[in-house]
Amino acid sequence: MKKDWLYVGLTSLFELFWIFGFNVAHSWWHWIIIVALIAMDFHFLSKACENLPTGTVYAIFAGAGTIGTTLMDIFIFEGEFNTIKAIFIFILVLGVIGLKLADNPARDSDNKKGANA
């Protein structure tokens, strides 16, 4: 199970790498690296979905990407940060946590069915 969460972390990290690449690519060989990063990203995403709920994995993937690119925009590309962005990032984090918590009761009831069978 821990290995599956490692895949979630890796897919979220590689997503940020290739998105950063979109902003800084200037020659054809940069795009080859970006395509390789995207391929690795989707490999880790598919590995994470093998044993974890796909909705939770995708919510974390999308949430980490959105928050990461917003922070990348602010700290690397000197974008603007304001209260509205902070509120929506907070709501996004709450949504990801809520999805994770909502998946746990389903897994517990599945385990009980298997133990009682």
PDB file of C-alpha atoms in Angstrom, residues 43-117:
ATOM      1  CA  HIS A  43       3.296   5.237 -16.076  1.00  0.00           C
ATOM      2  CA  PHE A  44       3.327   6.217 -12.380  1.00  0.00           C
ATOM      3  CA  LEU A  45      -0.326   7.313 -12.603  1.00  0.00           C
ATOM      4  CA  SER A  46      -1.385   3.935 -13.984  1.00  0.00           C
ATOM      5  CA  LYS A  47       0.686   2.085 -11.338  1.00  0.00           C
ATOM      6  CA  ALA A  48      -0.961   4.156  -8.591  1.00  0.00           C
ATOM      7  CA  CYS A  49      -4.429   3.294  -9.918  1.00  0.00           C
ATOM      8  CA  GLU A  50      -3.767  -0.454  -9.780  1.00  0.00           C
ATOM      9  CA  ASN A  51      -4.503  -0.760  -6.034  1.00  0.00           C
ATOM     10  CA  LEU A  52      -5.869   2.631  -4.975  1.00  0.00           C
ATOM     11  CA  PRO A  53      -9.278   4.122  -5.870  1.00  0.00           C
ATOM     12  CA  THR A  54      -8.918   5.854  -9.217  1.00  0.00           C
ATOM     13  CA  GLY A  55     -11.021   8.841  -8.145  1.00  0.00           C
ATOM     14  CA  THR A  56      -8.789   9.501  -5.151  1.00  0.00           C
ATOM     15  CA  VAL A  57      -5.596   9.093  -7.181  1.00  0.00           C
ATOM     16  CA  TYR A  58      -6.837  11.420  -9.887  1.00  0.00           C
ATOM     17  CA  ALA A  59      -8.079  13.981  -7.346  1.00  0.00           C
ATOM     18  CA  ILE A  60      -4.656  14.060  -5.684  1.00  0.00           C
ATOM     19  CA  PHE A  61      -2.913  14.150  -9.087  1.00  0.00           C
ATOM     20  CA  ALA A  62      -5.055  17.052 -10.299  1.00  0.00           C
ATOM     21  CA  GLY A  63      -4.985  18.858  -6.950  1.00  0.00           C
ATOM     22  CA  ALA A  64      -1.209  18.580  -6.577  1.00  0.00           C
ATOM     23  CA  GLY A  65      -0.794  19.728 -10.163  1.00  0.00           C
ATOM     24  CA  THR A  66      -3.068  22.704  -9.698  1.00  0.00           C
ATOM     25  CA  ILE A  67      -1.530  23.772  -6.405  1.00  0.00           C
ATOM     26  CA  GLY A  68       1.999  23.077  -7.653  1.00  0.00           C
ATOM     27  CA  THR A  69       1.565  25.067 -10.844  1.00  0.00           C
ATOM     28  CA  THR A  70      -0.009  27.941  -8.921  1.00  0.00           C
ATOM     29  CA  LEU A  71       2.942  28.000  -6.511  1.00  0.00           C
ATOM     30  CA  MET A  72       5.361  27.601  -9.449  1.00  0.00           C
ATOM     31  CA  ASP A  73       3.717  30.578 -11.131  1.00  0.00           C
ATOM     32  CA  ILE A  74       4.056  32.668  -7.976  1.00  0.00           C
ATOM     33  CA  PHE A  75       7.589  31.749  -6.896  1.00  0.00           C
ATOM     34  CA  ILE A  76       9.367  30.973 -10.178  1.00  0.00           C
ATOM     35  CA  PHE A  77       7.526  33.037 -12.778  1.00  0.00           C
ATOM     36  CA  GLU A  78       6.699  35.939 -10.451  1.00  0.00           C
ATOM     37  CA  GLY A  79       2.947  35.591 -10.701  1.00  0.00           C
ATOM     38  CA  GLU A  80       0.500  37.316  -8.416  1.00  0.00           C
ATOM     39  CA  PHE A  81      -0.801  35.728  -5.205  1.00  0.00           C
ATOM     40  CA  ASN A  82      -3.978  37.013  -3.652  1.00  0.00           C
ATOM     41  CA  THR A  83      -6.658  36.040  -1.175  1.00  0.00           C
ATOM     42  CA  ILE A  84      -8.934  34.522  -3.809  1.00  0.00           C
ATOM     43  CA  LYS A  85      -6.178  32.134  -4.944  1.00  0.00           C
ATOM     44  CA  ALA A  86      -5.473  31.172  -1.334  1.00  0.00           C
ATOM     45  CA  ILE A  87      -9.169  30.454  -0.688  1.00  0.00           C
ATOM     46  CA  PHE A  88      -9.516  28.232  -3.758  1.00  0.00           C
ATOM     47  CA  ILE A  89      -6.291  26.353  -2.983  1.00  0.00           C
ATOM     48  CA  PHE A  90      -7.672  25.726   0.513  1.00  0.00           C
ATOM     49  CA  ILE A  91     -10.978  24.479  -0.938  1.00  0.00           C
ATOM     50  CA  LEU A  92      -9.064  22.200  -3.316  1.00  0.00           C
ATOM     51  CA  VAL A  93      -7.049  20.701  -0.448  1.00  0.00           C
ATOM     52  CA  LEU A  94     -10.275  20.144   1.524  1.00  0.00           C
ATOM     53  CA  GLY A  95     -11.801  18.373  -1.475  1.00  0.00           C
ATOM     54  CA  VAL A  96      -8.844  16.017  -1.856  1.00  0.00           C
ATOM     55  CA  ILE A  97      -8.879  15.217   1.875  1.00  0.00           C
ATOM     56  CA  GLY A  98     -12.646  14.671   1.724  1.00  0.00           C
ATOM     57  CA  LEU A  99     -12.322  12.230  -1.174  1.00  0.00           C
ATOM     58  CA  LYS A 100      -9.638  10.300   0.674  1.00  0.00           C
ATOM     59  CA  LEU A 101     -11.799  10.084   3.800  1.00  0.00           C
ATOM     60  CA  ALA A 102     -14.859   9.091   1.753  1.00  0.00           C
ATOM     61  CA  ASP A 103     -12.967   6.144   0.212  1.00  0.00           C
ATOM     62  CA  ASN A 104     -11.952   4.605   3.536  1.00  0.00           C
ATOM     63  CA  PRO A 105     -15.447   3.437   4.710  1.00  0.00           C
ATOM     64  CA  ALA A 106     -15.980   1.605   1.398  1.00  0.00           C
ATOM     65  CA  ARG A 107     -12.673  -0.217   1.774  1.00  0.00           C
ATOM     66  CA  ASP A 108     -13.485  -1.173   5.389  1.00  0.00           C
ATOM     67  CA  SER A 109     -16.867  -2.639   4.411  1.00  0.00           C
ATOM     68  CA  ASP A 110     -15.222  -4.551   1.532  1.00  0.00           C
ATOM     69  CA  ASN A 111     -12.752  -6.100   3.965  1.00  0.00           C
ATOM     70  CA  LYS A 112     -15.568  -7.166   6.320  1.00  0.00           C
ATOM     71  CA  LYS A 113     -17.391  -8.879   3.468  1.00  0.00           C
ATOM     72  CA  GLY A 114     -14.250 -10.830   2.604  1.00  0.00           C
ATOM     73  CA  ALA A 115     -13.620 -11.836   6.215  1.00  0.00           C
ATOM     74  CA  ASN A 116     -17.236 -12.956   6.731  1.00  0.00           C
ATOM     75  CA  ALA A 117     -17.404 -14.938   3.502  1.00  0.00           C
TER      76      ALA A 117
END
